């Protein structure tokens, strides 16, 4: 159900411009809009922007009488009225790809905001807005980071808030975009009317397609996609909980069949339904990739989940955690990653942002067996792989590495070093010995510690026992805003005030900064102001109920 919104006359003309033969009929315009939206129930989206290209995405909801193969026209312009058209074209879609539509528009200009729309079976999609990556000298970038949007757990207010920020260059989604469970297994959507579809654990291609389709009907998620280009990576729940290359915690071969078949079904639906650039056939399933944002940022996106990960160890005290044979990225991706870091350093890009899934920094727990890692699914469970990354950063003098993480449904900022508990190697107060920093985004809805008092006490305990941790919040949901200049990266955590109703209000929960050349997180003073020259959001052309 879309929210009730008023429509002004200018928006009416934007919306109906291509239906030029239709007269202006104010008393019937609502019907017209509702009708015009029908083939585009899942909104529009854009993603994987480059300096001169971007992926545009939509999905046609075909009527039963529709032909098997549908033609879809698209247009992209520099103004919301679509008067200054820069590119247009046609593609076809069919049941073979679940009527999803993906266009890689090329020949665009760097650092430019565009507006786009699809047309098919006589109807127009809602208007979308996107932005290409900048080139050359860049003074400031603003990015939102997000993860872990579980439909039954509540309304996607964090997405709505992201959609309202006109000055974002980009949105990073760091995984758990969908969850695979039936209702009640992880969140009960009964009271909120947010039951997962289909209401059983998803296993087949049809299941994964239906779940993606349901998420893409959410008006808040649609709005975030409609206003911003996304760069996405999957985590485990796009397939099944605690996935690794050979299986998953939430995969029972006796009742759910072959893991490889399930994984392929999940990844096929992901590629169909997400605005991600698809590789050539032999690259299917390879989502690690990098992006250049002028001389300010190189963005390196990793897959710590599906490609090279060995199985998680069951025992968090298992000495095999240190086994150098254990892989998280896999050899090929790890080699690529380290090469990307050094290449970026050599060309003197100011910042290296690394978008990835699971917490990189050390998180330990006192147990009867001694001090053990908290969670073997994180980099802690693959200590040798982490050590190799840090050795490369140190050996090649790679500076200004900022790791961006999802997965853990909570808000964190920390220094990254080989052994933060050894005062001869690392000084938590000065940051001496630190090699990088990490910022962790909370979930859109997924929970960490539900009791706020327990969460606060636990956060204090973690801060007191982990010298590299500078900010820990374990209760609230929201998103992470990054403001990047040549001098510093500022991270701001915005938490939503409720999950139980659609309400786009937020609290600023934390401001932390890393200055260029320090690899050290310190508390910041003030939130950054919005960019003064943000391009207009795409008008709210939403059908009135
Ligand atoms: Fe999650």
Short mmCIF file of C-alpha atoms and ligand atoms in Angstrom, two decimals:
data_model
loop_
_atom_site.label_atom_id
_atom_site.label_comp_id
_atom_site.label_asym_id
_atom_site.label_seq_id
_atom_site.Cartn_x
_atom_site.Cartn_y
_atom_site.Cartn_z
CA UNK A 1 0.00 0.00 0.00
CA UNK A 2 1.46 3.33 -0.99
CA UNK A 3 1.18 6.31 1.28
CA UNK A 4 -1.37 8.98 0.55
CA UNK A 5 0.29 12.01 -0.95
CA UNK A 6 -1.00 15.04 -2.73
CA UNK A 7 -0.10 15.66 -6.32
CA UNK A 8 0.57 19.10 -7.65
CA UNK A 9 -0.10 20.23 -11.18
CA UNK A 10 3.52 20.29 -12.26
CA UNK A 11 3.92 16.72 -11.12
CA UNK A 12 0.82 15.77 -13.02
CA UNK A 13 2.40 17.00 -16.20
CA UNK A 14 5.67 15.28 -15.47
CA UNK A 15 3.79 12.08 -14.88
CA UNK A 16 1.56 12.22 -17.89
CA UNK A 17 3.72 13.99 -20.45
CA UNK A 18 4.19 10.96 -22.75
CA UNK A 19 0.47 10.28 -22.78
CA UNK A 20 0.19 13.54 -24.70
CA UNK A 21 -3.05 12.69 -26.45
CA UNK A 22 -4.92 12.46 -23.17
CA UNK A 23 -6.79 15.58 -22.11
CA UNK A 24 -6.24 17.11 -18.68
CA UNK A 25 -9.03 15.54 -16.64
CA UNK A 26 -8.60 16.53 -13.00
CA UNK A 27 -11.63 14.54 -11.84
CA UNK A 28 -10.24 11.37 -13.32
CA UNK A 29 -6.56 11.85 -12.70
CA UNK A 30 -6.46 9.56 -9.70
CA UNK A 31 -7.83 6.68 -11.72
CA UNK A 32 -5.35 7.46 -14.40
CA UNK A 33 -2.44 7.25 -11.98
CA UNK A 34 -3.54 4.06 -10.39
CA UNK A 35 -4.00 2.51 -13.78
CA UNK A 36 -0.68 3.85 -15.03
CA UNK A 37 1.18 2.27 -12.10
CA UNK A 38 -0.15 -1.21 -12.63
CA UNK A 39 2.64 -2.67 -14.74
CA UNK A 40 5.30 -1.19 -12.46
CA UNK A 41 4.31 -2.49 -9.04
CA UNK A 42 7.92 -2.85 -7.96
CA UNK A 43 9.11 0.67 -8.64
CA UNK A 44 12.33 1.64 -10.33
CA UNK A 45 15.94 1.47 -9.20
CA UNK A 46 19.43 2.30 -10.36
CA UNK A 47 22.83 1.03 -9.41
CA UNK A 48 26.51 0.37 -10.03
CA UNK A 49 27.11 3.89 -11.34
CA UNK A 50 30.34 4.59 -13.16
CA UNK A 51 31.53 7.99 -14.36
CA UNK A 52 29.75 7.51 -17.67
CA UNK A 53 27.29 4.69 -17.13
CA UNK A 54 24.63 3.45 -14.74
CA UNK A 55 22.30 0.46 -14.45
CA UNK A 56 18.59 1.26 -14.57
CA UNK A 57 16.18 -1.37 -13.26
CA UNK A 58 12.48 -2.05 -13.17
CA UNK A 59 10.09 -4.95 -13.37
CA UNK A 60 6.95 -5.36 -15.43
CA UNK A 61 3.97 -7.01 -13.77
CA UNK A 62 2.37 -8.58 -16.81
CA UNK A 63 -1.36 -9.03 -17.16
CA UNK A 64 -2.48 -12.58 -17.98
CA UNK A 65 -3.11 -11.49 -21.57
CA UNK A 66 0.33 -9.96 -22.00
CA UNK A 67 2.58 -11.42 -24.69
CA UNK A 68 5.40 -13.65 -23.53
CA UNK A 69 8.05 -11.16 -24.55
CA UNK A 70 7.47 -7.53 -23.60
CA UNK A 71 9.12 -4.48 -25.05
CA UNK A 72 10.18 -1.85 -22.53
CA UNK A 73 11.23 1.67 -23.53
CA UNK A 74 13.42 3.81 -21.32
CA UNK A 75 14.49 7.42 -21.30
CA UNK A 76 17.04 9.33 -19.22
CA UNK A 77 17.28 13.11 -18.99
CA UNK A 78 18.98 15.80 -16.92
CA UNK A 79 15.70 17.29 -15.67
CA UNK A 80 12.70 15.84 -13.79
CA UNK A 81 10.39 16.97 -16.59
CA UNK A 82 12.35 14.73 -18.99
CA UNK A 83 12.67 17.56 -21.48
CA UNK A 84 16.45 17.37 -21.82
CA UNK A 85 16.69 13.74 -22.90
CA UNK A 86 20.26 12.43 -23.05
CA UNK A 87 19.68 8.78 -23.96
CA UNK A 88 16.75 6.53 -24.72
CA UNK A 89 16.22 3.03 -25.98
CA UNK A 90 14.26 -0.19 -25.84
CA UNK A 91 14.87 -3.60 -24.34
CA UNK A 92 12.81 -6.74 -24.05
CA UNK A 93 12.00 -8.86 -21.04
CA UNK A 94 10.19 -12.13 -20.52
CA UNK A 95 9.25 -14.77 -18.00
CA UNK A 96 12.74 -16.20 -18.41
CA UNK A 97 14.07 -13.38 -16.21
CA UNK A 98 10.85 -12.93 -14.24
CA UNK A 99 10.00 -9.82 -16.31
CA UNK A 100 12.76 -7.85 -14.62
CA UNK A 101 14.41 -5.18 -16.74
CA UNK A 102 17.99 -4.02 -16.59
CA UNK A 103 19.62 -1.44 -18.83
CA UNK A 104 23.29 -0.44 -18.73
CA UNK A 105 23.04 3.14 -19.96
CA UNK A 106 26.34 4.38 -21.35
CA UNK A 107 27.58 7.70 -22.70
CA UNK A 108 26.62 9.77 -19.66
CA UNK A 109 28.53 12.62 -18.02
CA UNK A 110 30.48 12.21 -14.75
CA UNK A 111 29.12 13.53 -11.46
CA UNK A 112 25.72 14.31 -12.96
CA UNK A 113 22.22 13.73 -11.62
CA UNK A 114 19.78 12.20 -14.10
CA UNK A 115 16.07 11.41 -14.10
CA UNK A 116 14.66 8.36 -15.88
CA UNK A 117 11.48 6.50 -16.65
CA UNK A 118 10.35 3.28 -18.29
CA UNK A 119 7.34 2.75 -20.52
CA UNK A 120 5.72 -0.59 -21.36
CA UNK A 121 2.33 -1.96 -22.38
CA UNK A 122 1.06 1.60 -22.75
CA UNK A 123 2.00 2.74 -19.25
CA UNK A 124 4.77 4.77 -17.68
CA UNK A 125 6.75 3.91 -14.60
CA UNK A 126 7.21 6.33 -11.78
CA UNK A 127 10.07 8.79 -12.28
CA UNK A 128 13.51 7.73 -11.00
CA UNK A 129 16.61 9.74 -10.18
CA UNK A 130 20.21 8.61 -10.28
CA UNK A 131 23.74 9.96 -10.34
CA UNK A 132 26.96 9.04 -12.10
CA UNK A 133 30.25 8.88 -10.23
CA UNK A 134 32.50 11.92 -10.32
CA UNK A 135 35.82 12.18 -12.13
CA UNK A 136 38.95 14.22 -11.47
CA UNK A 137 39.25 16.50 -8.48
CA UNK A 138 36.47 15.88 -5.94
CA UNK A 139 36.06 17.97 -2.79
CA UNK A 140 33.19 16.23 -1.04
CA UNK A 141 31.09 13.07 -1.23
CA UNK A 142 28.17 11.89 0.86
CA UNK A 143 27.13 8.25 1.06
CA UNK A 144 24.54 6.35 3.07
CA UNK A 145 25.40 2.82 4.22
CA UNK A 146 22.68 0.33 5.08
CA UNK A 147 22.10 -3.37 5.72
CA UNK A 148 19.82 -5.98 7.27
CA UNK A 149 16.29 -5.07 6.23
CA UNK A 150 14.02 -7.76 7.62
CA UNK A 151 10.42 -7.26 6.41
CA UNK A 152 8.51 -8.79 9.37
CA UNK A 153 10.53 -6.85 11.95
CA UNK A 154 9.04 -3.48 11.05
CA UNK A 155 8.64 -0.58 8.70
CA UNK A 156 11.59 0.41 6.58
CA UNK A 157 11.78 3.96 7.97
CA UNK A 158 15.55 4.05 7.51
CA UNK A 159 15.05 3.64 3.76
CA UNK A 160 12.48 6.46 3.76
CA UNK A 161 14.96 8.76 5.52
CA UNK A 162 17.67 7.88 3.03
CA UNK A 163 15.23 8.63 0.22
CA UNK A 164 14.65 12.09 1.65
CA UNK A 165 18.31 13.08 1.57
CA UNK A 166 18.77 14.92 -1.70
CA UNK A 167 22.52 15.35 -1.40
CA UNK A 168 23.67 11.73 -1.34
CA UNK A 169 26.02 10.66 -4.10
CA UNK A 170 25.38 7.00 -3.48
CA UNK A 171 23.82 4.36 -1.23
CA UNK A 172 25.79 1.26 -0.23
CA UNK A 173 23.77 -1.80 0.75
CA UNK A 174 26.06 -4.17 2.59
CA UNK A 175 23.82 -7.22 2.59
CA UNK A 176 20.81 -8.98 4.11
CA UNK A 177 18.58 -7.07 1.71
CA UNK A 178 16.04 -9.88 2.09
CA UNK A 179 15.70 -12.64 4.68
CA UNK A 180 14.91 -16.23 3.81
CA UNK A 181 12.76 -17.26 6.79
CA UNK A 182 9.10 -18.05 7.21
CA UNK A 183 7.15 -15.77 9.53
CA UNK A 184 8.07 -16.19 13.18
CA UNK A 185 11.48 -17.73 12.56
CA UNK A 186 13.19 -14.34 12.73
CA UNK A 187 10.61 -11.65 13.43
CA UNK A 188 6.84 -11.95 13.51
CA UNK A 189 5.10 -9.61 11.06
CA UNK A 190 1.55 -10.56 12.06
CA UNK A 191 0.75 -7.46 14.14
CA UNK A 192 2.20 -5.06 11.55
CA UNK A 193 0.67 -6.80 8.55
CA UNK A 194 4.15 -7.62 7.29
CA UNK A 195 4.03 -11.37 6.79
CA UNK A 196 6.74 -12.64 4.49
CA UNK A 197 5.69 -13.93 1.08
CA UNK A 198 5.67 -16.77 0.45
CA UNK A 199 5.12 -17.57 4.13
CA UNK A 200 7.55 -20.43 4.29
CA UNK A 201 11.30 -20.61 4.14
CA UNK A 202 12.37 -19.82 0.60
CA UNK A 203 14.34 -22.48 -1.22
CA UNK A 204 13.42 -22.56 -4.92
CA UNK A 205 13.94 -19.97 -7.65
CA UNK A 206 10.22 -19.20 -7.57
CA UNK A 207 10.41 -18.67 -3.79
CA UNK A 208 13.37 -16.29 -3.99
CA UNK A 209 11.71 -14.34 -6.81
CA UNK A 210 8.52 -13.94 -4.78
CA UNK A 211 10.42 -12.75 -1.70
CA UNK A 212 12.38 -10.19 -3.72
CA UNK A 213 9.12 -9.07 -5.33
CA UNK A 214 7.51 -8.56 -1.94
CA UNK A 215 10.40 -6.47 -0.64
CA UNK A 216 10.29 -4.34 -3.77
CA UNK A 217 6.62 -3.47 -3.06
CA UNK A 218 7.64 -1.75 0.17
CA UNK A 219 7.06 2.01 -0.40
CA UNK A 220 10.02 3.10 1.73
CA UNK A 221 12.46 0.80 0.00
CA UNK A 222 11.01 1.87 -3.35
CA UNK A 223 11.57 5.50 -2.46
CA UNK A 224 15.22 4.99 -1.49
CA UNK A 225 15.81 3.17 -4.78
CA UNK A 226 13.87 5.77 -6.75
CA UNK A 227 16.01 8.65 -5.49
CA UNK A 228 19.51 7.16 -5.38
CA UNK A 229 21.88 4.85 -7.13
CA UNK A 230 22.71 1.80 -4.99
CA UNK A 231 25.87 -0.28 -4.92
CA UNK A 232 24.92 -3.61 -3.38
CA UNK A 233 26.55 -6.80 -2.17
CA UNK A 234 24.85 -9.82 -0.72
CA UNK A 235 25.44 -11.29 2.73
CA UNK A 236 24.08 -14.61 3.94
CA UNK A 237 20.32 -14.07 4.13
CA UNK A 238 20.01 -13.50 0.40
CA UNK A 239 20.57 -17.27 0.36
CA UNK A 240 20.44 -18.74 3.90
CA UNK A 241 21.77 -17.93 7.37
CA UNK A 242 25.53 -18.26 7.91
CA UNK A 243 26.17 -19.32 4.34
CA UNK A 244 29.61 -20.43 3.21
CA UNK A 245 30.76 -21.89 -0.10
CA UNK A 246 29.58 -25.41 0.71
CA UNK A 247 26.40 -24.85 2.71
CA UNK A 248 24.75 -22.77 5.40
CA UNK A 249 23.63 -23.08 9.00
CA UNK A 250 20.05 -22.70 7.78
CA UNK A 251 20.31 -25.33 5.04
CA UNK A 252 19.08 -28.84 5.75
CA UNK A 253 20.01 -31.03 2.79
CA UNK A 254 17.57 -33.79 3.84
CA UNK A 255 14.52 -31.52 3.55
CA UNK A 256 15.75 -28.61 1.44
CA UNK A 257 17.74 -30.40 -1.20
CA UNK A 258 21.07 -29.64 -2.75
CA UNK A 259 22.89 -26.53 -1.52
CA UNK A 260 24.33 -25.72 -4.93
CA UNK A 261 20.85 -25.69 -6.48
CA UNK A 262 19.49 -23.47 -3.70
CA UNK A 263 22.45 -21.11 -3.98
CA UNK A 264 22.04 -20.81 -7.74
CA UNK A 265 18.31 -20.11 -7.31
CA UNK A 266 19.03 -17.39 -4.77
CA UNK A 267 21.78 -15.79 -6.84
CA UNK A 268 19.71 -15.90 -10.03
CA UNK A 269 16.83 -14.08 -8.32
CA UNK A 270 19.28 -11.58 -6.82
CA UNK A 271 20.76 -10.78 -10.21
CA UNK A 272 17.29 -10.40 -11.70
CA UNK A 273 15.87 -8.22 -8.95
CA UNK A 274 18.81 -6.02 -7.93
CA UNK A 275 20.26 -3.06 -9.85
CA UNK A 276 23.70 -4.64 -10.10
CA UNK A 277 25.83 -4.88 -13.25
CA UNK A 278 25.94 -8.50 -14.36
CA UNK A 279 29.24 -9.99 -15.40
CA UNK A 280 29.88 -12.23 -18.34
CA UNK A 281 28.71 -15.81 -18.06
CA UNK A 282 31.91 -17.12 -16.51
CA UNK A 283 31.77 -14.34 -13.93
CA UNK A 284 28.30 -15.23 -12.67
CA UNK A 285 28.31 -15.12 -8.91
CA UNK A 286 31.37 -12.88 -8.78
CA UNK A 287 30.20 -9.65 -7.18
CA UNK A 288 33.46 -8.29 -5.84
CA UNK A 289 34.26 -5.16 -7.79
CA UNK A 290 35.65 -1.65 -7.45
CA UNK A 291 34.57 1.88 -8.30
CA UNK A 292 36.54 5.11 -8.74
CA UNK A 293 35.02 8.29 -7.34
CA UNK A 294 37.48 10.82 -8.76
CA UNK A 295 40.66 11.44 -6.80
CA UNK A 296 38.82 11.30 -3.47
CA UNK A 297 37.60 7.71 -3.07
CA UNK A 298 38.28 4.27 -4.46
CA UNK A 299 35.44 2.01 -3.36
CA UNK A 300 36.27 -1.71 -3.13
CA UNK A 301 33.31 -4.05 -2.64
CA UNK A 302 34.01 -7.56 -1.31
CA UNK A 303 32.12 -10.85 -1.13
CA UNK A 304 33.03 -12.40 2.23
CA UNK A 305 30.12 -14.79 2.00
CA UNK A 306 29.57 -16.95 -1.05
CA UNK A 307 32.74 -17.11 -3.07
CA UNK A 308 35.65 -18.30 -1.00
CA UNK A 309 34.51 -18.78 2.60
CA UNK A 310 35.43 -21.95 4.46
CA UNK A 311 32.89 -23.28 6.93
CA UNK A 312 32.53 -21.41 10.22
CA UNK A 313 34.09 -23.14 13.19
CA UNK A 314 31.52 -24.25 15.76
CA UNK A 315 33.72 -23.52 18.76
CA UNK A 316 34.74 -19.86 19.27
CA UNK A 317 37.75 -21.06 21.24
CA UNK A 318 38.96 -23.47 18.55
CA UNK A 319 42.70 -22.93 17.92
CA UNK A 320 42.00 -23.72 14.25
CA UNK A 321 40.77 -20.13 13.98
CA UNK A 322 44.40 -19.20 13.42
CA UNK A 323 44.90 -21.82 10.69
CA UNK A 324 46.50 -20.00 7.72
CA UNK A 325 44.71 -22.37 5.34
CA UNK A 326 41.30 -21.02 6.37
CA UNK A 327 39.83 -18.65 3.81
CA UNK A 328 37.19 -15.96 4.04
CA UNK A 329 37.67 -14.25 0.68
CA UNK A 330 39.25 -17.15 -1.15
CA UNK A 331 42.67 -16.90 -2.71
CA UNK A 332 41.64 -15.26 -5.98
CA UNK A 333 39.53 -12.53 -4.38
CA UNK A 334 42.10 -11.90 -1.67
CA UNK A 335 44.84 -11.40 -4.26
CA UNK A 336 42.55 -9.04 -6.19
CA UNK A 337 41.67 -7.10 -3.03
CA UNK A 338 45.27 -6.55 -1.98
CA UNK A 339 46.16 -5.49 -5.52
CA UNK A 340 43.25 -3.03 -5.57
CA UNK A 341 44.48 -1.47 -2.33
CA UNK A 342 48.02 -1.00 -3.60
CA UNK A 343 46.88 0.24 -7.03
CA UNK A 344 44.67 2.82 -5.34
CA UNK A 345 47.51 3.94 -3.10
CA UNK A 346 49.89 4.25 -6.07
CA UNK A 347 47.55 6.52 -7.95
CA UNK A 348 47.25 8.69 -4.82
CA UNK A 349 43.50 8.43 -4.38
CA UNK A 350 42.87 10.00 -0.99
CA UNK A 351 40.60 7.35 0.61
CA UNK A 352 40.11 3.61 0.16
CA UNK A 353 36.60 2.63 1.27
CA UNK A 354 36.02 -1.11 1.58
CA UNK A 355 32.36 -2.18 1.53
CA UNK A 356 31.90 -5.67 2.94
CA UNK A 357 29.66 -7.80 5.11
CA UNK A 358 31.05 -8.99 8.45
CA UNK A 359 32.91 -7.16 11.22
CA UNK A 360 36.63 -6.92 10.50
CA UNK A 361 37.85 -5.75 13.94
CA UNK A 362 38.42 -8.00 16.93
CA UNK A 363 35.48 -8.74 19.23
CA UNK A 364 36.27 -11.15 22.03
CA UNK A 365 34.50 -12.76 24.91
CA UNK A 366 35.72 -14.06 28.26
CA UNK A 367 34.70 -17.73 28.51
CA UNK A 368 35.50 -20.68 30.73
CA UNK A 369 38.08 -21.67 28.15
CA UNK A 370 39.71 -18.24 28.30
CA UNK A 371 39.35 -15.26 25.97
CA UNK A 372 37.73 -16.45 22.75
CA UNK A 373 36.25 -14.77 19.73
CA UNK A 374 32.64 -13.65 20.01
CA UNK A 375 31.47 -14.90 16.64
CA UNK A 376 33.31 -17.27 14.30
CA UNK A 377 31.24 -16.02 11.34
CA UNK A 378 33.11 -12.66 11.43
CA UNK A 379 36.72 -12.02 10.34
CA UNK A 380 37.64 -13.14 13.88
CA UNK A 381 36.95 -16.68 12.71
CA UNK A 382 39.40 -16.26 9.84
CA UNK A 383 42.26 -14.60 11.70
CA UNK A 384 45.01 -15.51 9.24
CA UNK A 385 43.09 -13.94 6.36
CA UNK A 386 42.71 -10.74 8.35
CA UNK A 387 46.39 -10.80 9.26
CA UNK A 388 47.31 -11.11 5.56
CA UNK A 389 45.22 -8.04 4.72
CA UNK A 390 46.79 -6.03 7.54
CA UNK A 391 50.30 -7.17 6.59
CA UNK A 392 49.72 -5.96 3.04
CA UNK A 393 48.42 -2.60 4.30
CA UNK A 394 51.51 -2.22 6.49
CA UNK A 395 54.07 -3.53 3.98
CA UNK A 396 52.79 -1.45 1.07
CA UNK A 397 52.18 1.61 3.25
CA UNK A 398 48.54 1.78 2.23
CA UNK A 399 46.89 4.61 4.14
CA UNK A 400 43.37 5.94 4.64
CA UNK A 401 41.57 2.58 4.56
CA UNK A 402 37.99 2.81 5.86
CA UNK A 403 36.16 -0.51 6.20
CA UNK A 404 32.36 -0.33 5.97
CA UNK A 405 30.41 -3.23 7.44
CA UNK A 406 26.85 -4.51 7.96
CA UNK A 407 25.63 -7.86 9.32
CA UNK A 408 25.63 -7.27 13.08
CA UNK A 409 22.52 -5.02 13.41
CA UNK A 410 24.27 -2.45 15.58
CA UNK A 411 26.47 0.67 15.39
CA UNK A 412 30.24 0.59 15.83
CA UNK A 413 33.40 2.63 15.17
CA UNK A 414 36.87 1.26 15.75
CA UNK A 415 40.54 1.34 14.93
CA UNK A 416 41.90 -1.67 13.06
CA UNK A 417 45.21 -3.21 14.07
CA UNK A 418 46.84 -6.62 14.32
CA UNK A 419 46.44 -7.06 18.07
CA UNK A 420 44.55 -4.25 19.81
CA UNK A 421 45.01 -5.95 23.19
CA UNK A 422 48.81 -5.72 23.11
CA UNK A 423 49.90 -2.28 24.38
CA UNK A 424 53.30 -2.72 22.75
CA UNK A 425 51.57 -2.88 19.34
CA UNK A 426 48.68 -0.47 19.73
CA UNK A 427 47.81 2.56 21.84
CA UNK A 428 44.04 3.02 22.07
CA UNK A 429 44.27 6.63 23.23
CA UNK A 430 46.58 7.95 20.51
CA UNK A 431 45.77 5.39 17.82
CA UNK A 432 49.47 4.64 17.40
CA UNK A 433 49.80 1.24 15.75
CA UNK A 434 46.44 1.44 14.00
CA UNK A 435 46.39 0.57 10.30
CA UNK A 436 42.82 1.36 9.25
CA UNK A 437 39.40 2.17 10.69
CA UNK A 438 36.03 0.44 10.55
CA UNK A 439 32.50 1.86 10.69
CA UNK A 440 29.55 -0.52 11.09
CA UNK A 441 26.01 0.36 10.04
CA UNK A 442 23.01 -0.81 12.08
CA UNK A 443 20.21 -2.78 10.49
CA UNK A 444 17.20 -1.17 8.82
CA UNK A 445 14.99 -3.33 11.05
CA UNK A 446 16.90 -6.43 12.19
CA UNK A 447 17.58 -6.52 15.92
CA UNK A 448 20.67 -6.88 18.08
CA UNK A 449 19.96 -6.50 21.82
CA UNK A 450 16.25 -5.75 22.26
CA UNK A 451 16.40 -4.52 25.88
CA UNK A 452 17.91 -1.01 25.81
CA UNK A 453 19.29 -1.25 29.35
CA UNK A 454 20.99 -4.56 28.65
CA UNK A 455 22.28 -3.16 25.36
CA UNK A 456 23.74 -0.09 27.07
CA UNK A 457 25.43 -2.16 29.79
CA UNK A 458 26.89 -4.53 27.23
CA UNK A 459 28.15 -1.65 25.09
CA UNK A 460 29.92 -0.18 28.11
CA UNK A 461 31.49 -3.53 28.84
CA UNK A 462 32.72 -3.90 25.26
CA UNK A 463 34.18 -0.38 25.24
CA UNK A 464 35.93 -1.01 28.56
CA UNK A 465 37.56 -4.22 27.37
CA UNK A 466 38.32 -3.40 23.71
CA UNK A 467 40.81 -0.49 23.47
CA UNK A 468 40.30 -0.15 19.68
CA UNK A 469 36.52 0.35 19.97
CA UNK A 470 35.41 3.99 20.07
CA UNK A 471 31.65 3.75 19.61
CA UNK A 472 29.27 0.87 20.31
CA UNK A 473 25.46 1.02 20.27
CA UNK A 474 23.64 -2.29 20.38
CA UNK A 475 19.92 -1.53 20.41
CA UNK A 476 18.76 0.90 17.73
CA UNK A 477 18.11 0.53 13.99
CA UNK A 478 18.91 3.07 11.32
CA UNK A 479 21.68 3.82 8.86
CA UNK A 480 25.16 5.28 8.62
CA UNK A 481 25.93 8.51 6.78
CA UNK A 482 29.48 9.10 5.53
CA UNK A 483 30.71 12.56 4.62
CA UNK A 484 34.06 12.42 2.83
CA UNK A 485 36.47 15.29 2.14
CA UNK A 486 40.22 15.20 1.43
CA UNK A 487 40.83 16.10 5.08
CA UNK A 488 38.61 13.53 6.85
CA UNK A 489 35.85 10.97 6.73
CA UNK A 490 33.04 11.73 9.15
CA UNK A 491 30.65 8.94 10.12
CA UNK A 492 27.22 9.81 11.51
CA UNK A 493 24.80 7.19 12.84
CA UNK A 494 21.14 8.05 12.44
CA UNK A 495 18.67 5.88 14.34
CA UNK A 496 14.97 5.61 13.58
CA UNK A 497 12.52 6.40 16.38
CA UNK A 498 10.15 3.51 15.64
CA UNK A 499 9.73 0.36 13.58
CA UNK A 500 6.05 -0.12 14.37
CA UNK A 501 4.62 2.57 12.12
CA UNK A 502 5.72 4.41 8.98
CA UNK A 503 7.46 7.45 10.49
CA UNK A 504 10.44 9.21 8.97
CA UNK A 505 11.95 10.62 12.16
CA UNK A 506 15.50 10.02 13.25
CA UNK A 507 17.93 10.69 16.09
CA UNK A 508 21.59 11.46 15.59
CA UNK A 509 23.22 8.77 17.72
CA UNK A 510 26.93 9.25 17.09
CA UNK A 511 29.47 11.39 15.24
CA UNK A 512 32.98 10.01 14.74
CA UNK A 513 35.80 11.13 12.49
CA UNK A 514 39.01 9.81 11.02
CA UNK A 515 41.45 12.46 9.85
CA UNK A 516 43.51 11.76 6.75
CA UNK A 517 46.77 10.00 7.58
CA UNK A 518 45.80 8.95 11.12
CA UNK A 519 44.02 5.55 10.72
CA UNK A 520 42.39 6.52 14.01
CA UNK A 521 38.79 7.16 15.04
CA UNK A 522 38.01 10.12 17.30
CA UNK A 523 34.74 11.63 18.48
CA UNK A 524 33.41 14.35 16.19
CA UNK A 525 31.73 17.61 17.18
CA UNK A 526 28.82 18.43 14.93
CA UNK A 527 26.93 16.62 12.20
CA UNK A 528 27.95 17.73 8.73
CA UNK A 529 25.62 20.16 6.97
CA UNK A 530 23.81 19.03 3.82
CA UNK A 531 25.45 19.93 0.53
CA UNK A 532 24.20 23.36 -0.51
CA UNK A 533 23.70 22.53 -4.17
CA UNK A 534 21.89 19.17 -4.00
CA UNK A 535 19.94 18.36 -7.19
CA UNK A 536 16.17 18.17 -6.78
CA UNK A 537 14.69 14.89 -5.63
CA UNK A 538 12.45 13.19 -8.14
CA UNK A 539 8.95 14.55 -7.49
CA UNK A 540 6.68 12.42 -5.35
CA UNK A 541 4.52 11.04 -8.09
CA UNK A 542 2.71 8.50 -6.02
CA UNK A 543 -0.79 7.31 -6.84
CA UNK A 544 -3.44 8.58 -4.47
CA UNK A 545 -5.42 5.82 -2.78
FE1 LIG B 1 21.41 -9.34 9.11
#
